[in-house]
PDB file of C-alpha atoms in Angstrom:
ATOM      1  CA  UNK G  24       0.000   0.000   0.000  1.00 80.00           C
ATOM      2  CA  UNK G  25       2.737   2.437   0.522  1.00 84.00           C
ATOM      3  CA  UNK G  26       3.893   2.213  -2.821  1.00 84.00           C
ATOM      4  CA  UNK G  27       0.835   3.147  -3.841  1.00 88.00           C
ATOM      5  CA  UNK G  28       0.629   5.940  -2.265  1.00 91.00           C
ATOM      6  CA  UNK G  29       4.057   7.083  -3.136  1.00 89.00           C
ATOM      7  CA  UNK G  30       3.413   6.164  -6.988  1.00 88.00           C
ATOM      8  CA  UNK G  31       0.195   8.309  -6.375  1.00 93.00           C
ATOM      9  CA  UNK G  32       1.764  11.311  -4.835  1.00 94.00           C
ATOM     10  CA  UNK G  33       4.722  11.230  -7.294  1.00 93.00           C
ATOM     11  CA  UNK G  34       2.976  10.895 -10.622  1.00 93.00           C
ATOM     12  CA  UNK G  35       0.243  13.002  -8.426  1.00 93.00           C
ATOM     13  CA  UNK G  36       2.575  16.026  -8.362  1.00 96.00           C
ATOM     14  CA  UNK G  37       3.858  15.628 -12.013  1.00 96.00           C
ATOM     15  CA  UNK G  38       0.430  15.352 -13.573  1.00 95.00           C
ATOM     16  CA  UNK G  39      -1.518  17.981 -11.694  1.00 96.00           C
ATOM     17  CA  UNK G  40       1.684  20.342 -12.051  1.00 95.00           C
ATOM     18  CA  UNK G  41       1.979  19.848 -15.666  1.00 96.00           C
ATOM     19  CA  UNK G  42      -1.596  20.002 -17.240  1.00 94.00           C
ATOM     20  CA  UNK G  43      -2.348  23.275 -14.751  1.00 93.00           C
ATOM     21  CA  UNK G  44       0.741  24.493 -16.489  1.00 94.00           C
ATOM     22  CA  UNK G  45      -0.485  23.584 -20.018  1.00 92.00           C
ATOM     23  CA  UNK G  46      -4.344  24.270 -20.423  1.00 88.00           C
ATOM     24  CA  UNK G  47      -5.972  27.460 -18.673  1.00 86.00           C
ATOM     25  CA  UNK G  48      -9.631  25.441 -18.575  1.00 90.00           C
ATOM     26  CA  UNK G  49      -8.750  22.396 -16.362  1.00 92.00           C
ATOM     27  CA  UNK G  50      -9.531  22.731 -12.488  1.00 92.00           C
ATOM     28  CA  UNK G  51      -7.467  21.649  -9.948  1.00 93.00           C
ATOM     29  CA  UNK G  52     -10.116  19.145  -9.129  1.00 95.00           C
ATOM     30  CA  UNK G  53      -9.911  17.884 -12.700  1.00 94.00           C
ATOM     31  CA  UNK G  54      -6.515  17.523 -12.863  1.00 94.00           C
ATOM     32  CA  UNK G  55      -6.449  15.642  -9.198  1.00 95.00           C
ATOM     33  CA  UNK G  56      -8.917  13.214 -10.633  1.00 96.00           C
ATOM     34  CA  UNK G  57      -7.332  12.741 -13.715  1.00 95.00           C
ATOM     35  CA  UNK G  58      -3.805  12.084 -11.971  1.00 95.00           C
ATOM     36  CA  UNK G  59      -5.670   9.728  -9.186  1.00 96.00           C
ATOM     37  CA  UNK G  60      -7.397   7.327 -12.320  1.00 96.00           C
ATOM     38  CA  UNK G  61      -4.080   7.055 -14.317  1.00 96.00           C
ATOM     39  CA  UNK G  62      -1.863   6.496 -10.886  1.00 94.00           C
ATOM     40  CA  UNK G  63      -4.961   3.721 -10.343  1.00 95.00           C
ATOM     41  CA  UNK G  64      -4.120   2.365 -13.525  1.00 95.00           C
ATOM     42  CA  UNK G  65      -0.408   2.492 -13.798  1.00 91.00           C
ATOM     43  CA  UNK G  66       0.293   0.786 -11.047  1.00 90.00           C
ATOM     44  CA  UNK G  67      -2.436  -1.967 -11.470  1.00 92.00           C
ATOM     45  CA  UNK G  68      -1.504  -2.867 -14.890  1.00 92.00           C
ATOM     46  CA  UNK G  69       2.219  -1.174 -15.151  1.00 87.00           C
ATOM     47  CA  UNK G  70       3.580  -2.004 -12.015  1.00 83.00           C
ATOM     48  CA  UNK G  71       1.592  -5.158 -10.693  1.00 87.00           C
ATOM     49  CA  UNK G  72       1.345  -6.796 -14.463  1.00 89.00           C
ATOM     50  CA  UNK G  73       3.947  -5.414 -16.622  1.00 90.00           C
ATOM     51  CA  UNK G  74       6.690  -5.070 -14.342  1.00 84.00           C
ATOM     52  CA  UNK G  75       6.273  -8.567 -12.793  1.00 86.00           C
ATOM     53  CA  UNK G  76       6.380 -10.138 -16.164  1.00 90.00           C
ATOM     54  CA  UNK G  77       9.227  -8.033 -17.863  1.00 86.00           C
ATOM     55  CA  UNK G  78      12.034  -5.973 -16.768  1.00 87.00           C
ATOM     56  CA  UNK G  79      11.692  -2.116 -16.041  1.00 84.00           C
ATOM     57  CA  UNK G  80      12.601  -0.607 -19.585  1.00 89.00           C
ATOM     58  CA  UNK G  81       9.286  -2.412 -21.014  1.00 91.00           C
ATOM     59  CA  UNK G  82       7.317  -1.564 -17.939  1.00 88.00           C
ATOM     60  CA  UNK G  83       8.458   2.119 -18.092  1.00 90.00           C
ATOM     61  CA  UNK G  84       7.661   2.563 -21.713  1.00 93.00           C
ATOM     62  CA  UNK G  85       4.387   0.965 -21.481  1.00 93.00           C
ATOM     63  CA  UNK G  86       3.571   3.404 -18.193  1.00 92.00           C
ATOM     64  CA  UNK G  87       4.690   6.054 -20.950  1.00 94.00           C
ATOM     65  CA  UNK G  88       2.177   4.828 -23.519  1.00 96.00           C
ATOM     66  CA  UNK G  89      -0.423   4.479 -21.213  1.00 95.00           C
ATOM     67  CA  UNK G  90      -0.249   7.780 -19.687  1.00 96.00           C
ATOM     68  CA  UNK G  91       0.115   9.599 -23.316  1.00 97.00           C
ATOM     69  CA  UNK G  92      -2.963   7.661 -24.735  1.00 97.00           C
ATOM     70  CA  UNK G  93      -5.037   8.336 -20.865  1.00 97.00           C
ATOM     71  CA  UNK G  94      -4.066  11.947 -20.691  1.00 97.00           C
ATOM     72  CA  UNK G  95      -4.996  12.411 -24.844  1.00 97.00           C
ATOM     73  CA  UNK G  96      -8.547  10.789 -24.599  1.00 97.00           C
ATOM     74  CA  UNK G  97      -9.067  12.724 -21.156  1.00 95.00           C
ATOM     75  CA  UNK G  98      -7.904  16.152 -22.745  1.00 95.00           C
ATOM     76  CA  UNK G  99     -10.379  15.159 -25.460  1.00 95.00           C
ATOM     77  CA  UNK G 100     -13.255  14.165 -23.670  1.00 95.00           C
ATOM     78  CA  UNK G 101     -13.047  17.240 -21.285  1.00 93.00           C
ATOM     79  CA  UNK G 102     -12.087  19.218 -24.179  1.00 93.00           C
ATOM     80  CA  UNK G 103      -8.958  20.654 -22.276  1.00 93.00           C
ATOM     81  CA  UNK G 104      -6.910  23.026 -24.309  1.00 92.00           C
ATOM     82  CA  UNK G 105      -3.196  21.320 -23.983  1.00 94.00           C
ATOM     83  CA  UNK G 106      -1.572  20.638 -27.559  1.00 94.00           C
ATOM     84  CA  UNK G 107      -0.169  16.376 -28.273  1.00 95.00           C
ATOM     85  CA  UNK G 108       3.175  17.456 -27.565  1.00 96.00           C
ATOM     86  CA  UNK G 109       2.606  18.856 -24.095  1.00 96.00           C
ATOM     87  CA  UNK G 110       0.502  15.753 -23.517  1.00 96.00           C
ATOM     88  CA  UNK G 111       3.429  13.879 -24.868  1.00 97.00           C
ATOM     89  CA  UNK G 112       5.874  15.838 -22.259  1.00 97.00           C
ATOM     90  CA  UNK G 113       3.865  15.568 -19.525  1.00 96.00           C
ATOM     91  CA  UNK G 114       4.187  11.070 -20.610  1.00 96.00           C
ATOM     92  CA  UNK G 115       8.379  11.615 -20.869  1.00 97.00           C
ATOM     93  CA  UNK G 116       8.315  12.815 -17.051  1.00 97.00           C
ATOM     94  CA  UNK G 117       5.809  10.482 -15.859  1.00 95.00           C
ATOM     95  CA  UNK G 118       8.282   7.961 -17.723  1.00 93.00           C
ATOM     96  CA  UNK G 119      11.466   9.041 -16.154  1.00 94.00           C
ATOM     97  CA  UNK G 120       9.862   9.403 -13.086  1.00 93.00           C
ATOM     98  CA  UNK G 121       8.559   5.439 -13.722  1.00 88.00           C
ATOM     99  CA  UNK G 122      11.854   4.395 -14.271  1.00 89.00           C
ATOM    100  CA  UNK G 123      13.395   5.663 -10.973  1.00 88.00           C
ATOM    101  CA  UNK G 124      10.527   4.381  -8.699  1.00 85.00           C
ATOM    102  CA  UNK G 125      10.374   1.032 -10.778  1.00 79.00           C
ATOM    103  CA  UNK G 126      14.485   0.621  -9.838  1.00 81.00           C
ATOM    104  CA  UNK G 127      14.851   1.888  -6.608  1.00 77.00           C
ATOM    105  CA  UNK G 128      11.133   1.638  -5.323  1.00 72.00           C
ATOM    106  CA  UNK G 129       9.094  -1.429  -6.937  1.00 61.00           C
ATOM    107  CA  UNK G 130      12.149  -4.099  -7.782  1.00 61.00           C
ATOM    108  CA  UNK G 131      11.696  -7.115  -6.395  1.00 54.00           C
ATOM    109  CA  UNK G 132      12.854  -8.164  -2.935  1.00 50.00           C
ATOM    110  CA  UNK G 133      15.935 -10.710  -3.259  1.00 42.00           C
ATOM    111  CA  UNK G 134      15.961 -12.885   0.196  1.00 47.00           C
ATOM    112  CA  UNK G 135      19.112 -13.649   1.804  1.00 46.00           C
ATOM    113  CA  UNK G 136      20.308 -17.351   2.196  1.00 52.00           C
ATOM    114  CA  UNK G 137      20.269 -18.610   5.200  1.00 53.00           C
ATOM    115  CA  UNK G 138      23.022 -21.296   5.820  1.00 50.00           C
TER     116      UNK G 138
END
């Protein structure tokens, strides 16, 4: 649960940061919701699929993908006005942010031997 939380306030921070800083009609509450679903997401599929099955360069891309394509349908659906390329910024931070927690936060615990 508590890397959960710190995937949520982490990608919490860059999202909300970034697409206040990029469209003038999103609400903070928009932008809080919008980080909390994709966090939701990322770590369910990115973190407890994707990263279990794979290594972290896949995982981090796909966390990349999936946060360009969520934050492009969002941005359409709410008709936010934030351009593909500052969607596609705000998915390079969220993926070098990835990357970091994935190798220092989510790798897997190696158990000593006992002998």
């Amino acid at each position: 649960m508590m890397k959960l939380l710190l995937k949520w306030i982490v990608n919490g921070a860059i999202v909300v940061f970034m697409l206040m800083y990029a469209a003038e009609n999103i609400t903070i509450w928009n932008a809080l919701v919008t980080a909390t679903a994709l966090t939701l997401i990322a770590y369910f599929v990115g973190d407890q699929i994707i990263l279990r099955m794979t290594n972290n360069l896949i995982a981090t891309i796909s966390d990349g993908l999936l946060a360009f394509i969520f934050l492009w349908a969002a941005a359409s659906l709410m008709r936010w006005n934030v351009t593909t390329g500052e969607i596609f910024a705000i998915a390079i931070v969220l993926g070098i942010a990835e990357w970091f927690m994935h190798r220092y936060v989510f790798q897997p615990q190696v158990k000593a031997r006992s002998y």
